[in-house]
Tab-separated table of N, CA and C in Angstrom:
chain	number	residue	atom	x	y	z
J	1	MET	N	3.125	-30.783	-23.919
J	1	MET	CA	3.405	-31.970	-23.150
J	1	MET	C	4.577	-32.752	-23.743
J	2	GLN	N	4.718	-32.746	-25.066
J	2	GLN	CA	5.828	-33.460	-25.685
J	2	GLN	C	7.161	-32.825	-25.325
J	3	ALA	N	7.198	-31.509	-25.272
J	3	ALA	CA	8.453	-30.825	-24.945
J	3	ALA	C	8.911	-31.216	-23.542
J	4	GLN	N	7.951	-31.366	-22.637
J	4	GLN	CA	8.303	-31.741	-21.279
J	4	GLN	C	8.852	-33.161	-21.240
J	5	ASP	N	8.278	-34.073	-22.014
J	5	ASP	CA	8.769	-35.443	-22.040
J	5	ASP	C	10.188	-35.513	-22.591
J	6	SER	N	10.467	-34.783	-23.677
J	6	SER	CA	11.815	-34.824	-24.242
J	6	SER	C	12.814	-34.163	-23.296
J	7	GLY	N	12.393	-33.152	-22.549
J	7	GLY	CA	13.278	-32.533	-21.564
J	7	GLY	C	13.624	-33.496	-20.442
J	8	THR	N	12.658	-34.306	-20.047
J	8	THR	CA	12.902	-35.293	-19.015
J	8	THR	C	13.869	-36.357	-19.507
J	9	LYS	N	13.743	-36.739	-20.763
J	9	LYS	CA	14.649	-37.744	-21.322
J	9	LYS	C	16.082	-37.242	-21.354
J	10	LEU	N	16.270	-35.968	-21.636
J	10	LEU	CA	17.615	-35.425	-21.738
J	10	LEU	C	18.287	-35.287	-20.380
J	11	ARG	N	17.534	-35.171	-19.331
J	11	ARG	CA	18.133	-35.038	-18.004
J	11	ARG	C	18.850	-36.295	-17.562
J	12	GLY	N	18.365	-37.459	-17.929
J	12	GLY	CA	18.986	-38.715	-17.508
J	12	GLY	C	20.437	-38.824	-17.933
J	13	PRO	N	20.746	-38.681	-19.245
J	13	PRO	CA	22.153	-38.753	-19.672
J	13	PRO	C	23.011	-37.638	-19.072
J	14	ALA	N	22.452	-36.452	-18.914
J	14	ALA	CA	23.226	-35.348	-18.344
J	14	ALA	C	23.577	-35.635	-16.885
J	15	VAL	N	22.641	-36.202	-16.156
J	15	VAL	CA	22.905	-36.537	-14.757
J	15	VAL	C	23.980	-37.615	-14.667
J	16	TRP	N	23.883	-38.627	-15.526
J	16	TRP	CA	24.899	-39.692	-15.514
J	16	TRP	C	26.273	-39.155	-15.888
J	17	ALA	N	26.331	-38.257	-16.862
J	17	ALA	CA	27.612	-37.650	-17.247
J	17	ALA	C	28.205	-36.873	-16.080
J	18	LEU	N	27.365	-36.141	-15.364
J	18	LEU	CA	27.832	-35.389	-14.202
J	18	LEU	C	28.316	-36.326	-13.102
J	19	VAL	N	27.583	-37.381	-12.842
J	19	VAL	CA	27.978	-38.340	-11.805
J	19	VAL	C	29.303	-39.009	-12.164
J	20	LEU	N	29.432	-39.466	-13.405
J	20	LEU	CA	30.661	-40.157	-13.817
J	20	LEU	C	31.874	-39.238	-13.794
J	21	THR	N	31.734	-38.019	-14.276
J	21	THR	CA	32.871	-37.102	-14.232
J	21	THR	C	33.187	-36.679	-12.799
J	22	GLY	N	32.171	-36.595	-11.968
J	22	GLY	CA	32.407	-36.306	-10.552
J	22	GLY	C	33.167	-37.419	-9.861
J	23	VAL	N	32.804	-38.659	-10.155
J	23	VAL	CA	33.513	-39.809	-9.578
J	23	VAL	C	34.957	-39.855	-10.076
J	24	ALA	N	35.169	-39.566	-11.358
J	24	ALA	CA	36.527	-39.558	-11.909
J	24	ALA	C	37.366	-38.453	-11.262
J	25	SER	N	36.804	-37.289	-11.067
J	25	SER	CA	37.523	-36.203	-10.401
J	25	SER	C	37.832	-36.565	-8.954
J	26	PHE	N	36.893	-37.212	-8.293
J	26	PHE	CA	37.119	-37.659	-6.925
J	26	PHE	C	38.253	-38.677	-6.866
J	27	MET	N	38.300	-39.596	-7.836
J	27	MET	CA	39.381	-40.593	-7.875
J	27	MET	C	40.736	-39.916	-8.021
J	28	ALA	N	40.826	-38.916	-8.881
J	28	ALA	CA	42.090	-38.204	-9.092
J	28	ALA	C	42.514	-37.479	-7.819
J	29	ALA	N	41.581	-36.801	-7.175
J	29	ALA	CA	41.902	-36.091	-5.934
J	29	ALA	C	42.267	-37.064	-4.823
J	30	LEU	N	41.544	-38.155	-4.724
J	30	LEU	CA	41.829	-39.161	-3.703
J	30	LEU	C	43.201	-39.787	-3.915
J	31	ASP	N	43.558	-40.022	-5.173
J	31	ASP	CA	44.868	-40.588	-5.481
J	31	ASP	C	45.974	-39.672	-4.975
J	32	ASN	N	45.862	-38.376	-5.240
J	32	ASN	CA	46.868	-37.428	-4.747
J	32	ASN	C	46.894	-37.375	-3.226
J	33	LEU	N	45.739	-37.411	-2.596
J	33	LEU	CA	45.677	-37.383	-1.142
J	33	LEU	C	46.328	-38.614	-0.533
J	34	VAL	N	46.064	-39.768	-1.107
J	34	VAL	CA	46.636	-41.013	-0.584
J	34	VAL	C	48.152	-40.999	-0.709
J	35	VAL	N	48.656	-40.578	-1.859
J	35	VAL	CA	50.106	-40.558	-2.054
J	35	VAL	C	50.765	-39.550	-1.114
J	36	THR	N	50.166	-38.383	-0.966
J	36	THR	CA	50.727	-37.379	-0.068
J	36	THR	C	50.763	-37.887	1.370
J	37	THR	N	49.724	-38.570	1.774
J	37	THR	CA	49.673	-39.126	3.121
J	37	THR	C	50.690	-40.248	3.308
J	38	ALA	N	50.942	-41.003	2.250
J	38	ALA	CA	51.834	-42.166	2.343
J	38	ALA	C	53.301	-41.835	2.109
J	39	LEU	N	53.653	-40.589	1.903
J	39	LEU	CA	55.043	-40.243	1.598
J	39	LEU	C	56.054	-40.747	2.638
J	40	PRO	N	55.792	-40.625	3.933
J	40	PRO	CA	56.770	-41.181	4.884
J	40	PRO	C	56.959	-42.698	4.732
J	41	ALA	N	55.882	-43.424	4.506
J	41	ALA	CA	55.996	-44.878	4.316
J	41	ALA	C	56.698	-45.204	2.996
J	42	ILE	N	56.441	-44.407	1.956
J	42	ILE	CA	57.105	-44.622	0.674
J	42	ILE	C	58.599	-44.424	0.830
J	43	ARG	N	58.993	-43.388	1.531
J	43	ARG	CA	60.426	-43.125	1.746
J	43	ARG	C	61.068	-44.253	2.533
J	44	GLU	N	60.378	-44.750	3.528
J	44	GLU	CA	60.923	-45.837	4.353
J	44	GLU	C	61.044	-47.129	3.561
J	45	ASP	N	60.032	-47.458	2.774
J	45	ASP	CA	60.020	-48.729	2.041
J	45	ASP	C	60.841	-48.706	0.759
J	46	LEU	N	60.781	-47.628	0.003
J	46	LEU	CA	61.418	-47.588	-1.308
J	46	LEU	C	62.691	-46.756	-1.335
J	47	GLY	N	62.959	-46.040	-0.275
J	47	GLY	CA	64.143	-45.198	-0.241
J	47	GLY	C	63.936	-43.942	-1.045
J	48	GLY	N	65.028	-43.303	-1.370
J	48	GLY	CA	64.936	-42.071	-2.145
J	48	GLY	C	64.969	-40.862	-1.245
J	49	GLY	N	65.383	-39.775	-1.829
J	49	GLY	CA	65.474	-38.525	-1.087
J	49	GLY	C	64.231	-37.682	-1.237
J	50	LEU	N	64.343	-36.477	-0.745
J	50	LEU	CA	63.224	-35.545	-0.810
J	50	LEU	C	62.845	-35.227	-2.251
J	51	GLU	N	63.867	-35.129	-3.129
J	51	GLU	CA	63.584	-34.851	-4.544
J	51	GLU	C	62.753	-35.962	-5.171
J	52	ASP	N	63.058	-37.201	-4.821
J	52	ASP	CA	62.302	-38.337	-5.353
J	52	ASP	C	60.857	-38.313	-4.874
J	53	LEU	N	60.658	-37.956	-3.628
J	53	LEU	CA	59.298	-37.867	-3.100
J	53	LEU	C	58.527	-36.735	-3.774
J	54	GLU	N	59.212	-35.638	-4.064
J	54	GLU	CA	58.559	-34.548	-4.784
J	54	GLU	C	58.140	-35.004	-6.181
J	55	TRP	N	59.005	-35.756	-6.849
J	55	TRP	CA	58.669	-36.260	-8.178
J	55	TRP	C	57.541	-37.282	-8.125
J	56	THR	N	57.435	-37.999	-7.031
J	56	THR	CA	56.341	-38.957	-6.879
J	56	THR	C	54.997	-38.246	-6.947
J	57	VAL	N	54.904	-37.090	-6.338
J	57	VAL	CA	53.673	-36.308	-6.367
J	57	VAL	C	53.559	-35.531	-7.680
J	58	ASN	N	54.642	-34.894	-8.087
J	58	ASN	CA	54.595	-33.996	-9.241
J	58	ASN	C	54.493	-34.717	-10.580
J	59	ALA	N	54.961	-35.949	-10.682
J	59	ALA	CA	54.885	-36.677	-11.954
J	59	ALA	C	53.429	-36.822	-12.392
J	60	TYR	N	52.556	-37.111	-11.458
J	60	TYR	CA	51.130	-37.244	-11.769
J	60	TYR	C	50.535	-35.898	-12.164
J	61	THR	N	50.765	-34.891	-11.351
J	61	THR	CA	50.170	-33.580	-11.575
J	61	THR	C	50.673	-32.951	-12.867
J	62	LEU	N	51.959	-33.074	-13.135
J	62	LEU	CA	52.549	-32.470	-14.322
J	62	LEU	C	52.012	-33.106	-15.598
J	63	THR	N	52.009	-34.430	-15.675
J	63	THR	CA	51.513	-35.077	-16.890
J	63	THR	C	50.011	-34.855	-17.049
J	64	PHE	N	49.276	-34.804	-15.960
J	64	PHE	CA	47.843	-34.528	-16.025
J	64	PHE	C	47.600	-33.150	-16.639
J	65	ALA	N	48.334	-32.149	-16.161
J	65	ALA	CA	48.145	-30.783	-16.657
J	65	ALA	C	48.582	-30.645	-18.112
J	66	VAL	N	49.693	-31.276	-18.467
J	66	VAL	CA	50.216	-31.151	-19.822
J	66	VAL	C	49.311	-31.848	-20.837
J	67	LEU	N	48.772	-33.003	-20.483
J	67	LEU	CA	48.000	-33.797	-21.437
J	67	LEU	C	46.497	-33.529	-21.394
J	68	LEU	N	46.048	-32.605	-20.562
J	68	LEU	CA	44.616	-32.349	-20.425
J	68	LEU	C	43.981	-31.875	-21.734
J	69	MET	N	44.563	-30.908	-22.385
J	69	MET	CA	44.000	-30.391	-23.640
J	69	MET	C	44.139	-31.409	-24.771
J	70	PHE	N	45.230	-32.149	-24.773
J	70	PHE	CA	45.418	-33.198	-25.775
J	70	PHE	C	44.347	-34.280	-25.620
J	71	GLY	N	44.040	-34.633	-24.388
J	71	GLY	CA	42.985	-35.610	-24.134
J	71	GLY	C	41.622	-35.107	-24.571
J	72	ALA	N	41.373	-33.821	-24.389
J	72	ALA	CA	40.105	-33.240	-24.846
J	72	ALA	C	39.997	-33.305	-26.366
J	73	ALA	N	41.100	-33.027	-27.046
J	73	ALA	CA	41.095	-33.106	-28.515
J	73	ALA	C	40.893	-34.541	-28.985
J	74	LEU	N	41.526	-35.492	-28.303
J	74	LEU	CA	41.325	-36.904	-28.654
J	74	LEU	C	39.882	-37.323	-28.402
J	75	GLY	N	39.286	-36.813	-27.340
J	75	GLY	CA	37.888	-37.109	-27.052
J	75	GLY	C	36.965	-36.592	-28.133
J	76	ASP	N	37.263	-35.418	-28.662
J	76	ASP	CA	36.469	-34.883	-29.770
J	76	ASP	C	36.631	-35.733	-31.026
J	77	ARG	N	37.811	-36.243	-31.221
J	77	ARG	CA	38.086	-37.000	-32.451
J	77	ARG	C	37.563	-38.435	-32.390
J	78	PHE	N	37.799	-39.125	-31.275
J	78	PHE	CA	37.463	-40.541	-31.185
J	78	PHE	C	36.235	-40.851	-30.335
J	79	GLY	N	35.686	-39.848	-29.690
J	79	GLY	CA	34.509	-40.042	-28.841
J	79	GLY	C	34.886	-39.933	-27.377
J	80	ARG	N	34.134	-39.140	-26.670
J	80	ARG	CA	34.453	-38.903	-25.261
J	80	ARG	C	34.278	-40.150	-24.412
J	81	ARG	N	33.230	-40.907	-24.679
J	81	ARG	CA	32.984	-42.109	-23.886
J	81	ARG	C	34.110	-43.126	-24.081
J	82	ARG	N	34.502	-43.326	-25.325
J	82	ARG	CA	35.568	-44.282	-25.628
J	82	ARG	C	36.878	-43.856	-24.964
J	83	LEU	N	37.196	-42.582	-25.047
J	83	LEU	CA	38.438	-42.095	-24.457
J	83	LEU	C	38.380	-42.137	-22.933
J	84	PHE	N	37.209	-41.850	-22.358
J	84	PHE	CA	37.053	-41.928	-20.907
J	84	PHE	C	37.298	-43.339	-20.411
J	85	ILE	N	36.732	-44.313	-21.096
J	85	ILE	CA	36.916	-45.718	-20.698
J	85	ILE	C	38.374	-46.136	-20.859
J	86	ALA	N	39.003	-45.715	-21.961
J	86	ALA	CA	40.424	-46.032	-22.163
J	86	ALA	C	41.277	-45.380	-21.082
J	87	GLY	N	40.990	-44.136	-20.760
J	87	GLY	CA	41.734	-43.445	-19.709
J	87	GLY	C	41.554	-44.084	-18.353
J	88	LEU	N	40.352	-44.534	-18.077
J	88	LEU	CA	40.092	-45.216	-16.816
J	88	LEU	C	40.865	-46.531	-16.735
J	89	ALA	N	40.947	-47.246	-17.857
J	89	ALA	CA	41.711	-48.503	-17.888
J	89	ALA	C	43.202	-48.239	-17.692
J	90	VAL	N	43.729	-47.216	-18.365
J	90	VAL	CA	45.153	-46.881	-18.206
J	90	VAL	C	45.436	-46.447	-16.773
J	91	PHE	N	44.553	-45.627	-16.209
J	91	PHE	CA	44.722	-45.169	-14.827
J	91	PHE	C	44.734	-46.348	-13.853
J	92	THR	N	43.818	-47.293	-14.057
J	92	THR	CA	43.743	-48.462	-13.176
J	92	THR	C	44.991	-49.325	-13.307
J	93	GLY	N	45.441	-49.560	-14.545
J	93	GLY	CA	46.657	-50.344	-14.746
J	93	GLY	C	47.882	-49.665	-14.158
J	94	ALA	N	47.992	-48.359	-14.343
J	94	ALA	CA	49.122	-47.622	-13.787
J	94	ALA	C	49.061	-47.595	-12.261
J	95	SER	N	47.864	-47.567	-11.700
J	95	SER	CA	47.727	-47.626	-10.241
J	95	SER	C	48.221	-48.963	-9.710
J	96	ALA	N	47.902	-50.039	-10.420
J	96	ALA	CA	48.404	-51.356	-10.021
J	96	ALA	C	49.919	-51.411	-10.142
J	97	ALA	N	50.455	-50.830	-11.215
J	97	ALA	CA	51.911	-50.796	-11.390
J	97	ALA	C	52.569	-49.979	-10.287
J	98	ALA	N	51.943	-48.887	-9.888
J	98	ALA	CA	52.484	-48.072	-8.798
J	98	ALA	C	52.463	-48.848	-7.489
J	99	ALA	N	51.396	-49.581	-7.252
J	99	ALA	CA	51.301	-50.363	-6.018
J	99	ALA	C	52.336	-51.478	-5.968
J	100	LEU	N	52.687	-52.022	-7.123
J	100	LEU	CA	53.633	-53.145	-7.180
J	100	LEU	C	55.062	-52.713	-7.489
J	101	SER	N	55.320	-51.419	-7.568
J	101	SER	CA	56.643	-50.947	-7.973
J	101	SER	C	57.711	-51.349	-6.946
J	102	PRO	N	58.839	-51.878	-7.449
J	102	PRO	CA	59.894	-52.339	-6.548
J	102	PRO	C	60.803	-51.218	-6.042
J	103	GLY	N	60.797	-50.081	-6.724
J	103	GLY	CA	61.675	-48.984	-6.327
J	103	GLY	C	61.040	-47.648	-6.605
J	104	ILE	N	61.729	-46.610	-6.161
J	104	ILE	CA	61.184	-45.262	-6.293
J	104	ILE	C	61.095	-44.827	-7.748
J	105	ASP	N	62.055	-45.250	-8.587
J	105	ASP	CA	62.018	-44.860	-9.995
J	105	ASP	C	60.814	-45.471	-10.717
J	106	ALA	N	60.513	-46.728	-10.423
J	106	ALA	CA	59.349	-47.372	-11.021
J	106	ALA	C	58.060	-46.721	-10.534
J	107	LEU	N	58.046	-46.303	-9.283
J	107	LEU	CA	56.873	-45.611	-8.742
J	107	LEU	C	56.652	-44.281	-9.447
J	108	ILE	N	57.710	-43.535	-9.665
J	108	ILE	CA	57.593	-42.244	-10.343
J	108	ILE	C	57.103	-42.446	-11.769
J	109	ALA	N	57.625	-43.446	-12.447
J	109	ALA	CA	57.184	-43.727	-13.816
J	109	ALA	C	55.703	-44.119	-13.855
J	110	ALA	N	55.282	-44.963	-12.926
J	110	ALA	CA	53.871	-45.377	-12.880
J	110	ALA	C	52.970	-44.188	-12.552
J	111	ARG	N	53.426	-43.307	-11.680
J	111	ARG	CA	52.632	-42.104	-11.359
J	111	ARG	C	52.505	-41.195	-12.577
J	112	ALA	N	53.560	-41.117	-13.390
J	112	ALA	CA	53.491	-40.296	-14.600
J	112	ALA	C	52.487	-40.883	-15.598
J	113	VAL	N	52.426	-42.209	-15.697
J	113	VAL	CA	51.472	-42.858	-16.595
J	113	VAL	C	50.041	-42.672	-16.086
J	114	GLN	N	49.883	-42.652	-14.783
J	114	GLN	CA	48.545	-42.434	-14.239
J	114	GLN	C	47.974	-41.142	-14.768
């Protein structure tokens, strides 16, 4: 009976970890979907050519792919929860910077920070 109780206790944190990482993955996918959908409006409002619009999408994807393993190593060193919260804060701040960007270059830079 004790083994069953401890197994039940372990499911709670595992479920929360799955939910939180699922929500974070959904946020990343939604961010890319929103930007891809908004490309015509971005071009109209901020200017820039096709290359700039490509960089708007690719800056996020490229830095995400390049820094993924580095982030995992930092999570092992400093704690996954701490790094997740820091990453969420940086992502939120960079999203605000992207929303308030006055030009295409600032938007690309904010997308890279995201």
